[in-house]
Coordinates of C-alpha atoms in Angstrom, one line a residue:
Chain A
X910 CA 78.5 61.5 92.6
X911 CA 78.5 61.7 96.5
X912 CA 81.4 62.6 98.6
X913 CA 84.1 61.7 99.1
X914 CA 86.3 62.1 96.0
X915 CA 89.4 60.9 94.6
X916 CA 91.8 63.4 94.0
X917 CA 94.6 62.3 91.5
X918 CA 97.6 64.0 92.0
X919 CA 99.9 63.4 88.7
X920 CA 102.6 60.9 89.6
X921 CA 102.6 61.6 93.4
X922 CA 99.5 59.4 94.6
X923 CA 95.8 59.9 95.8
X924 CA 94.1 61.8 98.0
X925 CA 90.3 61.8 99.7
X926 CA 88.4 64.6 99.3
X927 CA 85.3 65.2 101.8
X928 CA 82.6 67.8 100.7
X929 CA 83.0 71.4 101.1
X930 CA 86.7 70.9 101.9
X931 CA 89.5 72.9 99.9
X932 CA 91.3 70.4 98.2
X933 CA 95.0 71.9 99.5
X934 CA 93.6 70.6 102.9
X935 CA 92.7 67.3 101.4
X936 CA 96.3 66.8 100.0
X937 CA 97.9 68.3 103.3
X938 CA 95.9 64.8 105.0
X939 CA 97.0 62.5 102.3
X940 CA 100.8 64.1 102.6
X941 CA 100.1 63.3 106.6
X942 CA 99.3 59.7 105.7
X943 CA 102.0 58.8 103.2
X944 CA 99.9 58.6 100.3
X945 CA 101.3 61.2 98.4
X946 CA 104.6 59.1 97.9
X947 CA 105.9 60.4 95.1
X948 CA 105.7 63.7 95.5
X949 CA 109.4 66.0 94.3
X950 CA 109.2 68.1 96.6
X951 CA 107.2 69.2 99.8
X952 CA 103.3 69.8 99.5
X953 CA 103.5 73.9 98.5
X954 CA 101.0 75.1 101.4
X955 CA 101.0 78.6 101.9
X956 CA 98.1 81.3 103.0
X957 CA 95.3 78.3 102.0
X958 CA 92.8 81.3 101.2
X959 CA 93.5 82.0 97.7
X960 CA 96.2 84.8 98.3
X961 CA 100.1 83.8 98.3
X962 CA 100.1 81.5 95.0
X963 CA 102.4 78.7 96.1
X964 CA 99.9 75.7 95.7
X965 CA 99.2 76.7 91.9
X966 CA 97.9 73.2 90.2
X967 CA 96.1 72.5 86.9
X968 CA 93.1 70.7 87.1
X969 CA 93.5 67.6 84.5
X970 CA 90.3 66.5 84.6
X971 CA 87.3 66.8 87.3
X972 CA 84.9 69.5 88.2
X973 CA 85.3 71.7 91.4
X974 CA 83.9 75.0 92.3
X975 CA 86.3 78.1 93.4
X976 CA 86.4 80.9 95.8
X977 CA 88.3 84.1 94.7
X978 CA 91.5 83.9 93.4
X979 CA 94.1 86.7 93.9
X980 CA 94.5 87.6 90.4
X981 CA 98.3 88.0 90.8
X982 CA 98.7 84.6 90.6
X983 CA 95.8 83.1 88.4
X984 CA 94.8 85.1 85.7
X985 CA 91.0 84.6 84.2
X986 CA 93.0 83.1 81.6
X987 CA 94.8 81.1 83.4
X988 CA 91.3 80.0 85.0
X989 CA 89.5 79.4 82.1
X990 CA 92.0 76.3 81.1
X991 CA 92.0 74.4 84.6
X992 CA 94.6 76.4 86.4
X993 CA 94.1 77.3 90.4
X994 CA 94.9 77.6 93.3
X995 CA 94.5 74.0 95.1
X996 CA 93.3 75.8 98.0
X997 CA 90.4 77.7 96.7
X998 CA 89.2 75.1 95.3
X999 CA 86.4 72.5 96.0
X1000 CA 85.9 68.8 94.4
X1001 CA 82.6 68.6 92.9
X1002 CA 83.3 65.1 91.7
X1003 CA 86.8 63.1 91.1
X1004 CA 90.0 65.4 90.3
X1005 CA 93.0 64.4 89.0
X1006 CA 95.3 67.2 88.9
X1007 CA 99.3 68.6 88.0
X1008 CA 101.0 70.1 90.9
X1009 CA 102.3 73.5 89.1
X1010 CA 106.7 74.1 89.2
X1011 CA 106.9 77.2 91.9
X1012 CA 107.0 80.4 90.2
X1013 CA 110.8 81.6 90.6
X1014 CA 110.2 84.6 93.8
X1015 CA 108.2 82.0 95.3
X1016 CA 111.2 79.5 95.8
X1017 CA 112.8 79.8 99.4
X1018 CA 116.2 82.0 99.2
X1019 CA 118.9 79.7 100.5
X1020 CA 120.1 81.3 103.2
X1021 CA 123.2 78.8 104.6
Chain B
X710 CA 107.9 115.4 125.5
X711 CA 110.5 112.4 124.3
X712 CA 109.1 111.6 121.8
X713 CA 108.5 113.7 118.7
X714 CA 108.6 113.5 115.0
X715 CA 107.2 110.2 113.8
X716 CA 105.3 108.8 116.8
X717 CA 103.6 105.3 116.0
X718 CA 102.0 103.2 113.1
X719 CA 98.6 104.8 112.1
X720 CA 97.2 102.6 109.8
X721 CA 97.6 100.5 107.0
X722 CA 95.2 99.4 104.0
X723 CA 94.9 95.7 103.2
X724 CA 93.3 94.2 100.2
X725 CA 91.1 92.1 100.3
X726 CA 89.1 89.8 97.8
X727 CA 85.6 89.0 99.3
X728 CA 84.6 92.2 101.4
X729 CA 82.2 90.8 104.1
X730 CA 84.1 87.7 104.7
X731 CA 87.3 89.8 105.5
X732 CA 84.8 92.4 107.7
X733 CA 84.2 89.1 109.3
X734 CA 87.4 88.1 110.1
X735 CA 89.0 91.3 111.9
X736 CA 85.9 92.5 113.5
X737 CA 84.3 89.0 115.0
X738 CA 88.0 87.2 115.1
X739 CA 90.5 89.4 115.6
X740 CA 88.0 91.8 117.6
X741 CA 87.8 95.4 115.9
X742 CA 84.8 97.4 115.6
X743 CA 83.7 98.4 112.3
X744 CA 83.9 102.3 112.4
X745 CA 82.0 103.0 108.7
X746 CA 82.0 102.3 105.0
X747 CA 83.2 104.8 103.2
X748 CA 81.6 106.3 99.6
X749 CA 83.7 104.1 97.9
X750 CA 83.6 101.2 99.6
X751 CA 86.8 101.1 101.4
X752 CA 85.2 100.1 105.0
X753 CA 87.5 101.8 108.5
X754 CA 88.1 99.3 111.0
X755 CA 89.5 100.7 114.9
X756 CA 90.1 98.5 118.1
X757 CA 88.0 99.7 121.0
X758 CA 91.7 100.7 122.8
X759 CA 92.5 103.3 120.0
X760 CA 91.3 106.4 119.8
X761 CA 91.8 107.8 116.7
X762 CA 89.7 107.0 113.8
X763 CA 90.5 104.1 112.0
X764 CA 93.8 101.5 111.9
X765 CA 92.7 99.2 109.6
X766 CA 91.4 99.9 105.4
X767 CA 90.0 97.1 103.9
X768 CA 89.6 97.6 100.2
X769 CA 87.9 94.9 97.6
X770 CA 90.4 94.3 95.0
X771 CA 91.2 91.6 92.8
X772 CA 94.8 90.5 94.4
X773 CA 95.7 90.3 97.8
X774 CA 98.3 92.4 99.7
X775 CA 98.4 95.8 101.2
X776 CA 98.2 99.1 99.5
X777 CA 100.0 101.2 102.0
X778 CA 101.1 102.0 105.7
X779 CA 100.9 105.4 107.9
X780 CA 102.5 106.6 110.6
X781 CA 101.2 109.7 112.5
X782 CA 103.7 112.8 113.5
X783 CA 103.9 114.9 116.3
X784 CA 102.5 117.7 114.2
X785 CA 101.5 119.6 110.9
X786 CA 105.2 121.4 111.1
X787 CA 106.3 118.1 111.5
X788 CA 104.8 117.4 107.7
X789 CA 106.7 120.2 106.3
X790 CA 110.1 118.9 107.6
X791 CA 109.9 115.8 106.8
X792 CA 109.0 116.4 103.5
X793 CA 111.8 118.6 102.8
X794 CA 114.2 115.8 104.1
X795 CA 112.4 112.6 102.1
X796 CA 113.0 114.8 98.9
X797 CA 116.3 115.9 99.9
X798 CA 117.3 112.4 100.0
X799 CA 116.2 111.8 96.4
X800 CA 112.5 110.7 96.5
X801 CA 109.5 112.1 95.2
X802 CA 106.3 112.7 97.5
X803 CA 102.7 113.7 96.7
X804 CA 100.0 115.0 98.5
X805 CA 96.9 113.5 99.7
X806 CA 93.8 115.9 100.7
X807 CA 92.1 115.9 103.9
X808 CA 89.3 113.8 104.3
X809 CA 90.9 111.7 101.4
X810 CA 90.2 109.4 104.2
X811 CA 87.2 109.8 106.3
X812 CA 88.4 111.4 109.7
X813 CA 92.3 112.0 108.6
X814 CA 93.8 115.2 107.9
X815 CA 95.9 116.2 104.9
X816 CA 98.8 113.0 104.1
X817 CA 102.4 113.3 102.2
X818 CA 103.0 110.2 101.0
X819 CA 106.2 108.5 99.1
X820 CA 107.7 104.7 98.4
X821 CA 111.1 103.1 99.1
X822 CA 113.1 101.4 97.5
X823 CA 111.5 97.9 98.5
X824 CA 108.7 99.1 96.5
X825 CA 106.3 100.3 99.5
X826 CA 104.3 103.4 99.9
X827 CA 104.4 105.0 103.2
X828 CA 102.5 107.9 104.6
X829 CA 102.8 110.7 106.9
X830 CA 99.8 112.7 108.8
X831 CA 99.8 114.3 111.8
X832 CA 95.7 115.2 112.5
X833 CA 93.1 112.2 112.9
X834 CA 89.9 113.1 114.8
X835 CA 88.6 110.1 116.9
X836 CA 86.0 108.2 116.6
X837 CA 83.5 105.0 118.7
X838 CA 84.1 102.9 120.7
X839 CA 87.3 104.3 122.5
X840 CA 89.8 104.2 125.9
X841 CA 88.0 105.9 128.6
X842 CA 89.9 109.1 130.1
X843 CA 88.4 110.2 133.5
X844 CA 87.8 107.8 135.8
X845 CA 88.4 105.4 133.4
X846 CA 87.3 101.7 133.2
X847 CA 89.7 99.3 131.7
X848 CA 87.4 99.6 128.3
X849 CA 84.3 101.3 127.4
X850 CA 82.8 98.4 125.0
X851 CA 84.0 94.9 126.5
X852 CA 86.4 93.3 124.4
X853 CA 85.5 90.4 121.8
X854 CA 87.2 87.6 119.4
X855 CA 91.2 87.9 120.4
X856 CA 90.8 91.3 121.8
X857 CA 93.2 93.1 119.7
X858 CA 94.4 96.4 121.3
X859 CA 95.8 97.8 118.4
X860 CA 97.0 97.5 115.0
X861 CA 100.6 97.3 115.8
X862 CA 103.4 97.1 113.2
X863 CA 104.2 95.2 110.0
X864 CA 106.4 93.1 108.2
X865 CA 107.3 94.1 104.7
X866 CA 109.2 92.6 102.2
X867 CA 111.2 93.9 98.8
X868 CA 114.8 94.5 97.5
X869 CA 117.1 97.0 98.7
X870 CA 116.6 96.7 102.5
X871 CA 119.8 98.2 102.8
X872 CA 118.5 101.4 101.6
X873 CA 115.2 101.3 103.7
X874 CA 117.2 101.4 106.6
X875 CA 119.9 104.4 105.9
X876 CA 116.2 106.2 104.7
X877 CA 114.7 105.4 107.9
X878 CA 117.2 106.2 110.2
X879 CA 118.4 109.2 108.8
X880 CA 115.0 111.0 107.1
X881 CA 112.2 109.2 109.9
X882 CA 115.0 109.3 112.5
X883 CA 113.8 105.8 113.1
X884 CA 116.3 103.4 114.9
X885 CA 117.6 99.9 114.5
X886 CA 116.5 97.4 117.4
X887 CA 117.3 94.0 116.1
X888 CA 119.4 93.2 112.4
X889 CA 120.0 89.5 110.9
X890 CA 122.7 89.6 109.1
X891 CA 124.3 86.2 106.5
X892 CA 127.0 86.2 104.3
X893 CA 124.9 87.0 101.7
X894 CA 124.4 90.4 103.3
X895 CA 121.5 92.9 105.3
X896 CA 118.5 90.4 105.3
X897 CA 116.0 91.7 107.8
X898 CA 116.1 94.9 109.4
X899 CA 113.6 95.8 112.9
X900 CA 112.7 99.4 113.1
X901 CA 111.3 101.5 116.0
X902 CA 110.1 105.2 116.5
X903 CA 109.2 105.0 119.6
X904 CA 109.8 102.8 122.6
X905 CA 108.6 99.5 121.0
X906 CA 111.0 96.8 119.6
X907 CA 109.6 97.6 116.2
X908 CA 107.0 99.8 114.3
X909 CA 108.1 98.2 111.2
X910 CA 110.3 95.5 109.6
X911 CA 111.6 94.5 106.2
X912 CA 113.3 91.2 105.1
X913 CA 115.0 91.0 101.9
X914 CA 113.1 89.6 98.9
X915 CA 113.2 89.8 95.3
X916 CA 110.2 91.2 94.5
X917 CA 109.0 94.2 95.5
X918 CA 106.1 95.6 97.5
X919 CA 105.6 92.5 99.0
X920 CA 103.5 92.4 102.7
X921 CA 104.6 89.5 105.2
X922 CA 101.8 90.1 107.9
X923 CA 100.3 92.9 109.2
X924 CA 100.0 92.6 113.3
X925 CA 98.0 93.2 116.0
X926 CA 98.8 93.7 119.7
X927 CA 97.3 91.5 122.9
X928 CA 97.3 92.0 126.2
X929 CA 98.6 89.0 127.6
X930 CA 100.5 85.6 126.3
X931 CA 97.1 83.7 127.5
X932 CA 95.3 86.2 124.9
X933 CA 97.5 84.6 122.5
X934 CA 96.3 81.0 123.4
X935 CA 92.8 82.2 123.7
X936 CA 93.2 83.4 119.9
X937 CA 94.9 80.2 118.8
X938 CA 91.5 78.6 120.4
X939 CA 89.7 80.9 118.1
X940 CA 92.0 80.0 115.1
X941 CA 90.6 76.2 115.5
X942 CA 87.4 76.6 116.3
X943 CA 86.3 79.3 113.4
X944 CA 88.6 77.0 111.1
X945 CA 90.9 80.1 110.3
X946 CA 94.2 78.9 108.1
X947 CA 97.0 79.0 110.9
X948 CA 100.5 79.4 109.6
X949 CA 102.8 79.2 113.2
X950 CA 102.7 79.2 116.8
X951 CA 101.7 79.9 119.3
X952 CA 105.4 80.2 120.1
X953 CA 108.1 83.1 121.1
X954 CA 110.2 85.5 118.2
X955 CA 114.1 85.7 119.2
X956 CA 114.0 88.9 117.7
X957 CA 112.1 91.1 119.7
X958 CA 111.1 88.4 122.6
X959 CA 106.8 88.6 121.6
X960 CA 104.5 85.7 122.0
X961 CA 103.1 85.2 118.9
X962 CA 100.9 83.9 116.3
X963 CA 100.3 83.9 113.0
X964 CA 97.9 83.4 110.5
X965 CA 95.7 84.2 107.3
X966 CA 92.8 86.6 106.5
X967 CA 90.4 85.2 103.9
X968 CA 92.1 86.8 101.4
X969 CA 95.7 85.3 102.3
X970 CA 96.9 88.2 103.3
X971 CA 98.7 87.2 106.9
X972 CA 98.2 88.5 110.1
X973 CA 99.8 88.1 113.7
X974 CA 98.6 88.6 117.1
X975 CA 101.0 89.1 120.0
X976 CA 102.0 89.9 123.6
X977 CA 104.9 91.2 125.3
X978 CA 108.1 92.1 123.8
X979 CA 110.9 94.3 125.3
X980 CA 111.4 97.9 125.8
X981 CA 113.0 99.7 123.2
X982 CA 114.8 103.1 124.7
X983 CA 116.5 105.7 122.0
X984 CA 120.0 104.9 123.7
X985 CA 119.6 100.8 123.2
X986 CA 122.5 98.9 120.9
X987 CA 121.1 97.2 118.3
X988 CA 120.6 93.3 119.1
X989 CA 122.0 91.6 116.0
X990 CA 121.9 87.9 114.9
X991 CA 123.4 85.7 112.1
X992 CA 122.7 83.1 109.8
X993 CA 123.6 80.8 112.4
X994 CA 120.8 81.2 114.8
X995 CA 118.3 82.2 112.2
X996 CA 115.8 79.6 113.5
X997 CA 116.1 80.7 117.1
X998 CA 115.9 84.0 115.7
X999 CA 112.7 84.1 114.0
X1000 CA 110.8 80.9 115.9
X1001 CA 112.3 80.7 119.7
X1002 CA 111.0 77.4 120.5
X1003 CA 110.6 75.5 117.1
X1004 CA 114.6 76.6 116.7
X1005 CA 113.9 76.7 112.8
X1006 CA 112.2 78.7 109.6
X1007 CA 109.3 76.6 108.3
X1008 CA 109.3 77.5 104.8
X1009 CA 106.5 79.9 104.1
X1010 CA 108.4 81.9 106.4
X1011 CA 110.4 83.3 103.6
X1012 CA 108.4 82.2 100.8
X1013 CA 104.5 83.2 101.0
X1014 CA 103.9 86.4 101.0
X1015 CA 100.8 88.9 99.4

């Protein structure tokens, strides 16, 4: 199937996904354009190189190719049964996918 | 000589989770030289303007982050004292050999209570390309990528930031340059051993051992647009800026390694002298505080961290 793809984000909306692009940076677009709706809260976007863990998402359905992962946040485990970081990886086809609840240390402190 | 004891950040190891991509990104990018690999594969990065012999470890690990961060003393007696005084004040330190790290002498190391390991040396032997010293050009290998100077300070975060400041102003004999305070308490503390507005920093967190960015020094507020060029054109993740810190006045911006881990290049900032009052800020000016000219946190501020 040739690029782009369709990226299904679980009740939010849909996003376009070009070729070799991480698919964080595909949703940040969508977000941009108002097709992500429906989305609870703010697009999570952190480090968008695989390190920070606060754009966790499990793949529904869909193949994709990764780059590394910081372990801290996806386990090999947690790989092997569709979960990621959105911004390591890469559509290989259509995705539809679950943005994942912030882990509790990741939520912003309120501080006012 | 004014200044003695602990002098300045020496280095600090990062993590890093693809090894040539991240040699990439601080020597071509950020504009180190690549000193050597070591026998285990830790590799020693240096800016042309330093002369000792590394201020940057990258180590292949599986999570991002940073393993630890020096500082150099004034001198092996120096190593002595200070250890007497970090355990005297309750913590254990060990000892790292010589040559544990190619070129550095003999290390005491020890962690706080926001979960960070800090060490101490006082002997590095220098290494190429470094400052000329008669006669001397303004460099000896032209600079490259942003032209970082040096590896500058970092920004920590962990519990217990309370603590890290009574331990680094009483066994370090660091000082206290800027403080934000809310009613919630202490939640970021600026540190300085020298004449900088800070060598280190911590912000409150609840997790432990966490690294915010690890920075790097410019000459020049146009050297920070010229690396914000380089940011966009070599499609590196930017997180903020360019813009201006409240908090210690430098020109900033920052963004992320390959691995996550985040960095920030800078000019400028204020002189910190021994007998300056501590600036201090509340939850009221936060924003102005940490981002001068956006006036307000964006919200990996105080969320993503490695």
């Amino acid at each position: 199937m040739p690029a782009p793809y369709k990226i299904t984000v679980e009740n939010a909306g849909e996003a376009t996904c070009y070729e070799n692009e991480r698919v964080l940076v595909a949703l940040e677009r969508a977000q941009g354009f108002g097709r992500l709706k429906n989305l609870p809260r703010k697009l999570p976007v952190g480090c968008r190189r695989g390190g920070c863990g606060v754009c966790r998402a499990r793949v529904l359905s869909g193949n994709y190719r990764t780059d590394p992962m910081s372990r801290a946040h996806v386990s090999e485990a947690d790989e092997a049964v569709g979960l990621v970081l959105s911004c390591a990886i890469y559509a290989l086809g259509d995705l539809s996918l679950r943005l994942e609840a912030p882990q509790p240390h990741k939520q912003t402190p309120n501080i006012t | 000589m004014a200044l003695t004891g602990v002098l300045r950040p020496g280095f600090v190891q990062v993590r890093v989770l693809d090894m040539q991509a991240a040699i990439d990104h601080y020597t071509k990018r950020i504009g180190l030289h690549e000193v050597m690999t070591g026998e285990d594969g830790r590799v020693y990065l240096k800016s042309g303007d330093e002369f000792d012999h590394h201020s940057v470890i990258l180590r292949k690990a599986d999570h991002a982050g940073s393993d630890l961060m020096s500082f150099k003393v004034a001198s092996e007696a120096d190593l002595d004292s200070f250890e007497k005084r970090i355990v005297a004040y309750g913590y254990p330190v060990d000892h790292v050999p010589a040559g544990e790290q190619p070129g550095i002498g003999r290390r005491i190391g020890f962690t706080t209570a926001s979960g960070h390991r800090f060490e101490l040396y006082a002997h590095a032997e220098f290494s190429e390309p470094k400052p000329l010293i008669h006669n001397p050009d303004v460099w000896s290998v032209e600079p490259h990528g942003m032209g970082a100077r040096r590896f500058d300070h970092a920004l920590f975060y962990g519990p217990n930031v309370d603590e890290n400041l009574d331990f680094f102003e009483k066994v370090l004999d660091f000082r206290c340059a800027e403080r934000l305070d809310t009613p919630d308490g202490l939640l970021a503390i600026w540190l300085s051993c020298g004449m900088k507005a800070h060598d280190v920093a911590f912000v409150k967190h609840p997790e432990p051992s966490k690294t915010h960015h690890v920075s790097f020094e410019l000459e020049s507020w146009a050297d920070v647009g010229h690396a914000a060029d380089i940011i966009t054109c070599y499609d590196i993740s930017r997180d903020v800026g360019p813009t201006r810190h409240g908090i210690t006045r430098g020109q900033t911006i920052y963004f992320f390694d390959p691995s996550g881990n985040r960095n920030e290049v800078f000019a400028g900032g204020y002189t910190y002298y021994p007998d300056s009052p501590t600036r201090t800020w509340d939850h009221t000016e936060i924003g102005k505080a940490i981002f001068y000219y956006e006036r307000q946190l964006n919200e990996a501020f105080l969320s993503v961290v490695t």
